[in-house]
XYZ file of C-alpha atoms in Angstrom:
360
model
C 0.000 0.000 0.000
C 0.907 3.695 -0.222
C 0.984 6.194 2.635
C -0.885 8.975 0.867
C -0.185 11.588 3.546
C 3.538 10.919 3.225
C 3.221 11.271 -0.560
C 1.548 14.691 -0.241
C 3.936 15.959 2.431
C 7.000 14.785 0.504
C 5.792 16.281 -2.767
C 4.871 19.657 -1.252
C 8.177 19.810 0.625
C 10.307 18.969 -2.413
C 8.521 20.899 -5.157
C 10.356 23.956 -6.429
C 8.642 27.343 -5.983
C 7.012 28.902 -9.006
C 8.075 32.144 -10.716
C 7.958 35.436 -8.847
C 4.655 37.122 -9.680
C 3.164 40.113 -7.879
C -0.313 39.746 -6.440
C -2.103 41.832 -9.095
C -0.516 39.890 -11.971
C -1.268 36.581 -10.262
C -4.935 37.472 -9.852
C -5.115 38.657 -13.464
C -3.574 35.394 -14.705
C -6.026 33.280 -12.707
C -9.038 35.280 -13.915
C -7.873 35.195 -17.518
C -7.196 31.454 -17.491
C -10.703 30.815 -16.177
C -12.178 33.011 -18.894
C -10.064 31.551 -21.692
C -10.892 27.972 -20.712
C -14.558 28.786 -21.388
C -13.696 30.521 -24.668
C -11.563 27.557 -25.733
C -14.382 25.117 -24.942
C -16.582 26.886 -27.494
C -13.885 26.725 -30.170
C -13.312 23.012 -29.532
C -17.032 22.251 -29.669
C -17.478 24.146 -32.953
C -14.466 22.553 -34.625
C -14.910 18.935 -33.555
C -18.706 18.749 -33.637
C -18.589 17.042 -30.232
C -20.919 18.093 -27.435
C -20.494 17.577 -23.683
C -23.271 15.530 -22.115
C -22.972 17.406 -18.848
C -22.522 21.072 -17.912
C -18.909 22.240 -17.729
C -17.713 25.398 -16.038
C -14.385 27.229 -16.099
C -11.188 25.355 -15.376
C -9.915 25.042 -11.799
C -6.687 27.034 -11.369
C -4.067 25.614 -8.985
C -0.472 26.135 -7.908
C 2.162 23.389 -7.818
C 1.316 22.058 -4.325
C -2.361 22.100 -5.330
C -1.559 19.985 -8.377
C 0.293 17.485 -6.184
C -2.620 17.209 -3.741
C -5.108 16.783 -6.587
C -3.069 14.006 -8.178
C -2.606 12.143 -4.908
C -6.389 12.318 -4.447
C -6.837 10.943 -7.952
C -4.369 8.120 -7.460
C -5.981 7.264 -4.159
C -9.478 7.168 -5.655
C -8.626 4.748 -8.440
C -5.767 2.730 -6.914
C -6.593 2.339 -3.228
C -9.477 -0.159 -3.620
C -7.232 -2.479 -5.616
C -4.252 -2.035 -3.290
C -6.424 -2.757 -0.253
C -7.623 -5.984 -1.854
C -4.083 -7.049 -2.665
C -2.781 -5.921 0.742
C -5.484 -7.759 2.694
C -4.613 -11.016 0.981
C -0.938 -10.602 1.862
C -1.559 -9.560 5.474
C -3.968 -12.431 6.063
C -1.279 -14.861 4.996
C 1.663 -13.191 6.779
C 0.544 -12.122 10.243
C 2.240 -9.409 12.298
C 5.525 -9.524 10.390
C 3.705 -8.872 7.129
C 1.789 -5.996 8.755
C 5.034 -4.345 9.893
C 6.639 -4.830 6.488
C 3.572 -3.357 4.822
C 3.588 -0.291 7.090
C 7.259 0.436 6.420
C 6.882 -0.245 2.717
C 3.888 2.067 2.436
C 5.900 5.001 3.772
C 8.772 4.308 1.395
C 6.349 4.126 -1.521
C 4.730 7.364 -0.333
C 8.102 9.113 -0.367
C 8.837 7.783 -3.856
C 5.463 8.896 -5.216
C 5.824 12.324 -3.598
C 9.288 12.809 -5.109
C 8.059 11.948 -8.602
C 5.064 14.274 -8.264
C 7.326 17.093 -7.016
C 9.355 16.793 -10.213
C 6.313 16.603 -12.489
C 4.540 19.475 -10.694
C 7.022 21.893 -12.224
C 6.397 20.584 -15.757
C 2.654 20.136 -16.206
C 0.676 23.023 -17.737
C -2.759 21.499 -17.407
C -4.608 18.242 -16.946
C -8.081 16.770 -17.134
C -8.470 14.913 -13.846
C -10.480 11.759 -14.483
C -10.621 10.369 -10.982
C -11.826 12.502 -8.085
C -12.888 11.662 -4.532
C -16.664 11.403 -3.995
C -18.656 14.529 -3.142
C -19.976 14.820 0.437
C -23.263 13.253 -0.716
C -21.388 10.255 -2.147
C -21.685 11.273 -5.812
C -18.633 10.509 -7.933
C -17.612 13.583 -9.987
C -17.027 12.841 -13.661
C -13.843 14.887 -13.954
C -12.254 18.311 -13.585
C -10.074 20.456 -15.824
C -7.090 21.839 -13.909
C -4.608 24.464 -15.109
C -1.309 25.030 -13.244
C -0.971 28.808 -13.317
C 2.697 29.123 -12.158
C 3.869 26.722 -14.867
C 1.899 28.482 -17.593
C 3.250 31.883 -16.534
C 6.794 30.511 -16.236
C 6.642 28.906 -19.687
C 5.239 31.961 -21.456
C 8.033 34.032 -19.907
C 10.729 31.562 -20.959
C 9.353 31.444 -24.499
C 8.884 35.249 -24.609
C 5.448 34.938 -26.194
C 2.191 36.852 -25.829
C 0.602 35.723 -22.525
C -3.019 35.926 -23.749
C -2.258 33.932 -26.889
C -0.239 31.303 -25.052
C -2.880 30.819 -22.386
C -5.624 30.377 -24.975
C -3.405 27.958 -26.916
C -2.875 25.826 -23.808
C -6.595 25.947 -23.008
C -7.451 24.648 -26.497
C -5.449 21.479 -25.859
C -6.749 20.900 -22.349
C -10.371 21.687 -23.221
C -10.130 19.092 -25.993
C -9.320 16.507 -23.323
C -12.322 17.611 -21.293
C -14.523 17.295 -24.404
C -13.233 13.786 -25.098
C -14.413 12.540 -21.730
C -17.557 14.628 -21.216
C -18.889 13.823 -24.703
C -17.925 10.146 -24.379
C -18.998 8.985 -20.896
C -17.918 5.350 -21.349
C -14.288 6.385 -21.949
C -13.611 7.175 -18.301
C -14.755 3.710 -17.212
C -12.610 2.102 -19.890
C -9.468 3.925 -18.734
C -10.226 3.000 -15.120
C -10.683 -0.636 -16.139
C -7.287 -0.620 -17.874
C -5.638 0.799 -14.760
C -7.286 -1.843 -12.599
C -6.087 -4.595 -14.950
C -2.577 -3.173 -14.817
C -2.550 -3.117 -11.022
C -3.924 -6.619 -10.657
C -1.263 -7.943 -13.012
C 1.599 -6.883 -10.736
C 1.770 -10.081 -8.675
C 5.060 -11.910 -9.236
C 7.141 -14.465 -7.419
C 10.650 -13.905 -6.073
C 12.308 -15.019 -9.290
C 10.219 -12.633 -11.365
C 10.953 -9.808 -8.940
C 14.713 -10.335 -9.207
C 14.443 -10.392 -12.993
C 12.424 -7.150 -13.025
C 14.851 -5.425 -10.637
C 17.787 -6.490 -12.791
C 15.996 -5.122 -15.862
C 15.342 -1.838 -14.034
C 19.031 -1.528 -13.179
C 19.981 -2.211 -16.781
C 17.468 0.412 -17.957
C 19.031 3.065 -15.722
C 22.529 2.143 -16.917
C 21.382 2.224 -20.540
C 19.780 5.650 -20.102
C 22.942 7.038 -18.488
C 24.949 5.747 -21.467
C 22.622 7.628 -23.811
C 20.439 4.688 -24.786
C 16.654 4.388 -24.594
C 16.343 2.680 -21.205
C 12.982 3.268 -19.544
C 11.975 2.184 -16.039
C 8.306 1.825 -16.899
C 8.882 -0.697 -19.651
C 11.784 -2.424 -17.896
C 9.717 -3.559 -14.919
C 6.698 -4.754 -16.897
C 5.724 -8.391 -17.168
C 4.551 -9.783 -20.550
C 0.938 -9.444 -19.378
C 1.515 -5.815 -18.424
C 3.109 -5.088 -21.803
C -0.097 -6.225 -23.524
C -2.209 -4.027 -21.242
C 0.166 -1.093 -21.722
C -0.260 -1.397 -25.489
C -3.968 -0.700 -24.982
C -3.203 2.141 -22.571
C -0.708 3.626 -25.035
C -3.220 3.416 -27.873
C -5.972 5.291 -26.037
C -3.555 7.870 -24.598
C -1.962 8.432 -28.013
C -5.428 9.054 -29.430
C -6.314 11.474 -26.618
C -3.029 13.406 -26.686
C -2.790 13.419 -30.473
C -6.394 14.601 -30.815
C -5.617 17.415 -28.359
C -2.574 18.511 -30.353
C -4.455 18.233 -33.665
C -7.380 20.379 -32.474
C -5.032 22.909 -30.856
C -3.054 23.326 -34.089
C -6.120 23.346 -36.353
C -8.082 25.898 -34.319
C -5.061 27.954 -33.290
C -4.393 29.927 -36.507
C -7.928 31.330 -36.477
C -8.036 32.466 -32.854
C -4.415 32.727 -31.648
C -2.641 35.395 -33.749
C 0.892 34.391 -32.716
C 0.334 30.634 -32.843
C 3.201 29.931 -35.275
C 5.695 31.679 -33.009
C 4.299 29.873 -29.952
C 4.368 26.416 -31.563
C 7.909 26.858 -32.918
C 9.319 28.063 -29.603
C 7.390 25.481 -27.582
C 8.695 22.649 -29.745
C 12.247 23.989 -29.469
C 11.842 24.114 -25.679
C 10.648 20.483 -25.631
C 13.795 19.425 -27.460
C 16.324 21.577 -25.563
C 16.519 20.050 -22.077
C 19.607 19.664 -19.931
C 21.215 16.196 -19.665
C 19.926 15.453 -16.152
C 16.409 16.554 -17.057
C 16.545 14.427 -20.201
C 17.620 11.404 -18.139
C 14.770 11.850 -15.656
C 12.234 12.356 -18.438
C 13.387 9.188 -20.136
C 13.375 7.053 -16.989
C 9.925 8.307 -15.965
C 8.485 7.663 -19.403
C 7.989 11.313 -20.377
C 9.801 10.767 -23.669
C 7.273 8.033 -24.364
C 4.525 10.604 -23.764
C 6.124 12.898 -26.346
C 5.942 10.064 -28.868
C 2.280 9.656 -27.966
C 1.700 13.293 -28.929
C 3.497 12.829 -32.237
C 2.089 9.453 -33.259
C -1.399 10.330 -32.049
C -1.464 13.656 -33.879
C -0.242 11.965 -37.073
C -3.022 9.355 -36.720
C -5.738 11.993 -36.283
C -4.416 14.147 -39.150
C -4.332 11.242 -41.575
C -7.680 9.772 -40.520
C -9.457 13.147 -40.725
C -7.826 13.809 -44.107
C -9.219 10.507 -45.387
C -12.775 10.612 -44.013
C -13.485 14.070 -42.532
C -14.182 15.086 -38.949
C -17.751 13.750 -38.744
C -16.697 10.245 -39.794
C -13.561 10.392 -37.675
C -15.757 10.987 -34.617
C -16.862 7.359 -34.901
C -13.657 6.710 -32.967
C -15.552 7.818 -29.821
C -18.469 5.390 -30.316
C -17.239 2.512 -28.143
C -14.103 0.742 -26.980
C -14.328 -1.428 -30.123
C -13.955 1.640 -32.352
C -10.823 2.901 -30.591
C -7.615 2.375 -32.581
C -5.189 -0.337 -31.574
C -1.539 0.575 -31.157
C -0.915 -0.899 -34.621
C -3.683 1.255 -36.095
C -2.282 4.385 -34.440
C 0.747 3.775 -36.655
C -1.386 2.805 -39.667
C -4.446 5.104 -39.792
C -5.726 3.513 -43.003
C -6.145 0.221 -41.152
C -8.419 1.931 -38.617
C -10.374 3.694 -41.372
C -10.907 0.404 -43.191
C -11.986 -1.388 -40.017
C -14.248 1.255 -38.456
C -15.341 3.761 -41.095
C -15.175 1.758 -44.303
C -15.442 -1.907 -43.325
C -15.011 -4.259 -46.249
C -18.268 -5.596 -47.665
C -19.110 -9.134 -46.524
C -19.131 -11.470 -49.466
C -20.860 -14.819 -49.735
């Protein structure tokens, strides 16, 4: 199990402070981000033809510690029921010694999670939070769009771009994610099911554990040497690799669709979009060696590939069949692209939009 309080305390203690902003500018940034998230939602709706099936208000604006707390809440909501099931089985079979080991291990895991979140909290611009704790009346919220104001302000300063344009550009991407899940209610349950499958597939015996740890060590060494070592893939079992292929496919679709909509809508509503995109891409590529190593080990480079492959899939599929037909992708889990189809959009088009005629 994970000590969630330790995770929050560690993350908040380790996270770097945001940029220096005076109170008036901070309030103006928060107000403008709220306003622009609503403006962006209209642009996304008009361009994609998708409609939310529930009312959506302005984005929630947070600082870095607020982002950490929100993510720990999200992890706890979706992961804790599974961890409790797994932990109960172990404790029932191990007695007091197992209970002590579990308590110590949970604090260590909490520290590890908090440290990772502290690092990520300085990088994330925005996020659609899928998993939230229940409301006081027991109702499960369907999701929440969160924007991390210090990171947005810091990035626009580093890029030396127009703040209004950059904020709207970011909101276009994040509001697309909100539209994906509010217009397609089954998608949230599907993602949660994949996460549950992934968690329940983590059981391994001592021999498997040693093998995974050895692979993790080799991944770190490979990354330090300049290779493509990645901790997330190194510690996966064959069963987890199959599940991760499905996770990667749906996340590539979501991230690529966000990038596609942002770039398609941008030129009409964000005057300096070409300057923003060029400088943002250059910033993505120009990271210091230590930062690059951490990004690689944590799988952030893999996320960048999801943006690129997903956006290429959406571009090609929309070019072949148009936006209205492309939106069939959101019909059900069966119409989602596989990881192979993400890399071959025509295969998805032929399977979902233009299925071959059945012959006698």
